[in-house]
Tab-separated table of C-alpha atoms in Angstrom:
chain	number	residue	atom	x	y	z
A	1	MET	CA	37.005	36.636	73.606
A	2	ARG	CA	40.078	34.374	74.451
A	3	ILE	CA	39.963	30.726	74.219
A	4	ALA	CA	42.602	28.256	76.157
A	5	ASP	CA	44.511	26.238	73.736
A	6	ASP	CA	43.512	23.244	75.460
A	7	GLU	CA	39.960	23.689	75.738
A	8	PRO	CA	37.551	21.234	74.173
A	9	LEU	CA	36.061	22.203	70.752
A	10	GLU	CA	32.508	21.405	72.020
A	11	ASN	CA	33.168	24.228	74.741
A	12	VAL	CA	34.484	26.661	72.362
A	13	LEU	CA	31.454	26.398	70.194
A	14	GLN	CA	29.246	26.854	73.182
A	15	ARG	CA	30.795	29.873	74.454
A	16	MET	CA	31.082	31.391	70.990
A	17	LEU	CA	27.553	30.821	70.475
A	18	ARG	CA	26.458	32.143	73.882
A	19	VAL	CA	28.437	35.495	73.615
A	20	ARG	CA	27.603	35.534	69.958
A	21	VAL	CA	31.206	36.350	68.364
A	22	HIS	CA	32.460	34.532	65.296
A	23	PHE	CA	36.158	35.174	65.954
A	24	ALA	CA	38.441	34.661	69.063
A	25	LEU	CA	42.059	34.523	70.101
A	26	VAL	CA	43.723	31.399	71.171
A	27	VAL	CA	45.867	31.811	74.141
A	28	ASP	CA	48.458	29.523	75.851
A	29	GLU	CA	48.704	28.868	79.545
A	30	PHE	CA	50.562	32.048	80.152
A	31	GLY	CA	48.333	34.365	78.222
A	32	GLY	CA	50.380	34.583	75.238
A	33	THR	CA	48.490	34.669	71.779
A	34	LEU	CA	48.871	31.396	69.846
A	35	GLY	CA	46.624	32.558	67.064
A	36	ALA	CA	43.056	33.225	66.086
A	37	ILE	CA	39.876	30.806	65.519
A	38	THR	CA	36.704	31.526	63.701
A	39	LEU	CA	33.348	29.988	64.444
A	40	GLU	CA	33.561	28.340	61.009
A	41	ASP	CA	36.745	26.782	62.011
A	42	VAL	CA	35.101	25.183	64.858
A	43	LEU	CA	32.002	23.953	63.075
A	44	GLU	CA	34.280	22.533	60.229
A	45	GLU	CA	36.515	20.556	62.825
A	46	LEU	CA	33.299	19.300	64.474
A	47	VAL	CA	31.053	18.534	61.392
A	48	GLY	CA	33.520	18.678	58.397
A	49	ASP	CA	33.828	21.034	55.577
A	50	ILE	CA	31.224	23.585	55.039
A	51	LEU	CA	30.934	25.172	51.466
A	52	ASP	CA	30.346	28.915	51.613
A	53	GLU	CA	30.289	31.653	48.941
A	54	PHE	CA	34.117	32.019	49.328
A	55	ASP	CA	34.986	28.307	48.668
A	56	LYS	CA	35.588	26.794	45.455
A	57	GLU	CA	33.516	23.497	44.943
A	58	GLU	CA	36.018	20.727	44.187
A	59	ALA	CA	35.749	18.899	41.002
A	60	TYR	CA	35.452	15.143	42.422
A	61	ILE	CA	35.310	13.904	38.723
A	62	ARG	CA	37.797	14.849	36.111
A	63	PRO	CA	37.819	13.266	32.635
A	64	GLY	CA	41.299	12.342	31.465
A	65	PRO	CA	42.661	10.882	28.286
A	66	ASP	CA	41.514	7.578	26.480
A	67	GLY	CA	38.029	7.549	28.413
A	68	VAL	CA	39.731	7.574	31.818
A	69	PHE	CA	38.303	9.413	34.597
A	70	ILE	CA	40.462	10.565	37.613
A	71	ILE	CA	37.767	10.357	40.715
A	72	ASP	CA	38.346	11.420	44.073
A	73	GLY	CA	37.477	8.964	46.912
A	74	LEU	CA	35.027	11.397	48.401
A	75	ALA	CA	32.977	11.767	45.160
A	76	PRO	CA	29.444	11.054	46.056
A	77	LEU	CA	28.463	7.717	44.438
A	78	HIS	CA	25.495	9.148	42.452
A	79	GLU	CA	27.911	11.761	41.020
A	80	VAL	CA	30.082	8.840	39.741
A	81	ASN	CA	27.044	7.056	38.355
A	82	GLU	CA	25.969	9.912	36.299
A	83	ALA	CA	29.357	10.803	35.038
A	84	LEU	CA	30.288	7.246	34.027
A	85	GLY	CA	26.714	6.110	32.972
A	86	VAL	CA	26.879	3.244	35.213
A	87	GLU	CA	24.875	1.956	38.154
A	88	LEU	CA	27.043	1.194	41.345
A	89	ASP	CA	24.593	1.029	43.754
A	90	THR	CA	24.567	0.001	47.658
A	91	GLU	CA	22.812	1.121	50.536
A	92	GLU	CA	25.473	1.159	52.837
A	93	VAL	CA	28.180	3.910	51.545
A	94	SER	CA	27.696	7.238	49.843
A	95	THR	CA	31.205	7.922	48.483
A	96	PHE	CA	33.409	6.384	45.782
A	97	GLY	CA	35.909	5.309	48.103
A	98	GLY	CA	33.720	3.845	50.543
A	99	TYR	CA	31.868	1.987	47.745
A	100	ILE	CA	35.211	0.328	46.708
A	101	THR	CA	36.268	-0.720	49.979
A	102	ASN	CA	32.738	-2.066	50.790
A	103	GLU	CA	32.782	-4.121	47.631
A	104	LEU	CA	36.107	-5.275	48.001
A	105	GLY	CA	35.843	-6.114	51.844
A	106	ALA	CA	39.122	-4.444	52.718
A	107	MET	CA	41.490	-1.470	51.491
A	108	PRO	CA	42.785	-2.106	47.938
A	109	ARG	CA	46.333	-2.040	47.134
A	110	ALA	CA	47.649	1.059	45.453
A	111	HIS	CA	48.383	1.038	41.600
A	112	VAL	CA	46.875	-2.414	41.394
A	113	PRO	CA	44.136	-2.498	38.757
A	114	PHE	CA	41.084	-4.374	39.702
A	115	ARG	CA	37.504	-4.816	38.154
A	116	LEU	CA	34.243	-3.782	39.931
A	117	GLY	CA	31.154	-4.575	37.855
A	118	PRO	CA	31.169	-2.508	34.588
A	119	ILE	CA	34.392	-0.507	35.830
A	120	GLU	CA	38.148	-0.827	36.015
A	121	VAL	CA	39.767	0.993	38.942
A	122	GLU	CA	43.278	1.659	40.049
A	123	VAL	CA	43.704	3.657	43.220
A	124	THR	CA	46.395	6.084	42.711
A	125	SER	CA	46.670	7.631	46.139
A	126	MET	CA	45.456	6.652	49.614
A	127	ASN	CA	46.534	6.418	53.166
A	128	GLU	CA	45.848	3.918	55.925
A	129	ARG	CA	42.380	5.096	56.412
A	130	ARG	CA	40.796	6.237	53.044
A	131	ILE	CA	41.200	5.992	49.277
A	132	ILE	CA	42.066	9.593	48.123
A	133	GLN	CA	42.298	9.318	44.294
A	134	THR	CA	41.674	6.818	41.515
A	135	ARG	CA	41.696	6.246	37.918
A	136	VAL	CA	38.541	4.515	36.428
A	137	ARG	CA	37.513	3.303	32.890
A	138	VAL	CA	34.234	1.910	32.192
A	139	VAL	CA	34.663	-1.408	30.457
A	140	GLY	CA	30.955	-2.557	30.305
A	141	PRO	CA	29.035	-5.150	31.948
A	142	ALA	CA	30.994	-7.849	33.808
A	143	GLU	CA	31.468	-10.749	31.746
A	144	ALA	CA	29.291	-13.768	32.607
A	145	GLU	CA	30.904	-16.937	34.318
A	146	GLU	CA	31.750	-19.714	31.441
A	147	GLY	CA	28.819	-21.773	31.019
A	148	GLU	CA	26.315	-19.031	32.271
A	149	PRO	CA	23.971	-17.133	30.072
A	150	GLU	CA	24.654	-13.481	29.896
A	151	ALA	CA	21.543	-11.630	31.563
């Protein structure tokens, strides 16, 4: 099967499913071969990464020295809670990077530590759209404001 290099992915998916192929050649306007595409490539472009038996699962959370954790921005929030023994909770987002931007109301500045409840966070890698990696340390419950009793 041949696919034009400018054909929309939705059309490519429909054609590959209709003909029941998992592999196709991508050609330019002159019929020259540009490369190959698989059904998995098309699906991953449309819906995101798909882990299969050949893919290694990424370690989103890695313990570091002195109680510091290196946490990927895509780490599921429930996994962060479990690994750190904290309860970061929100109904609006499901990833750690999403939690950070949701709580701050904006993208944080890289390499500037800040506190979110029981954790201290430093964003070590980011781009204009998302937090890629952080360094996190559990520091305990947030201190009560002066004059307020601790809960």
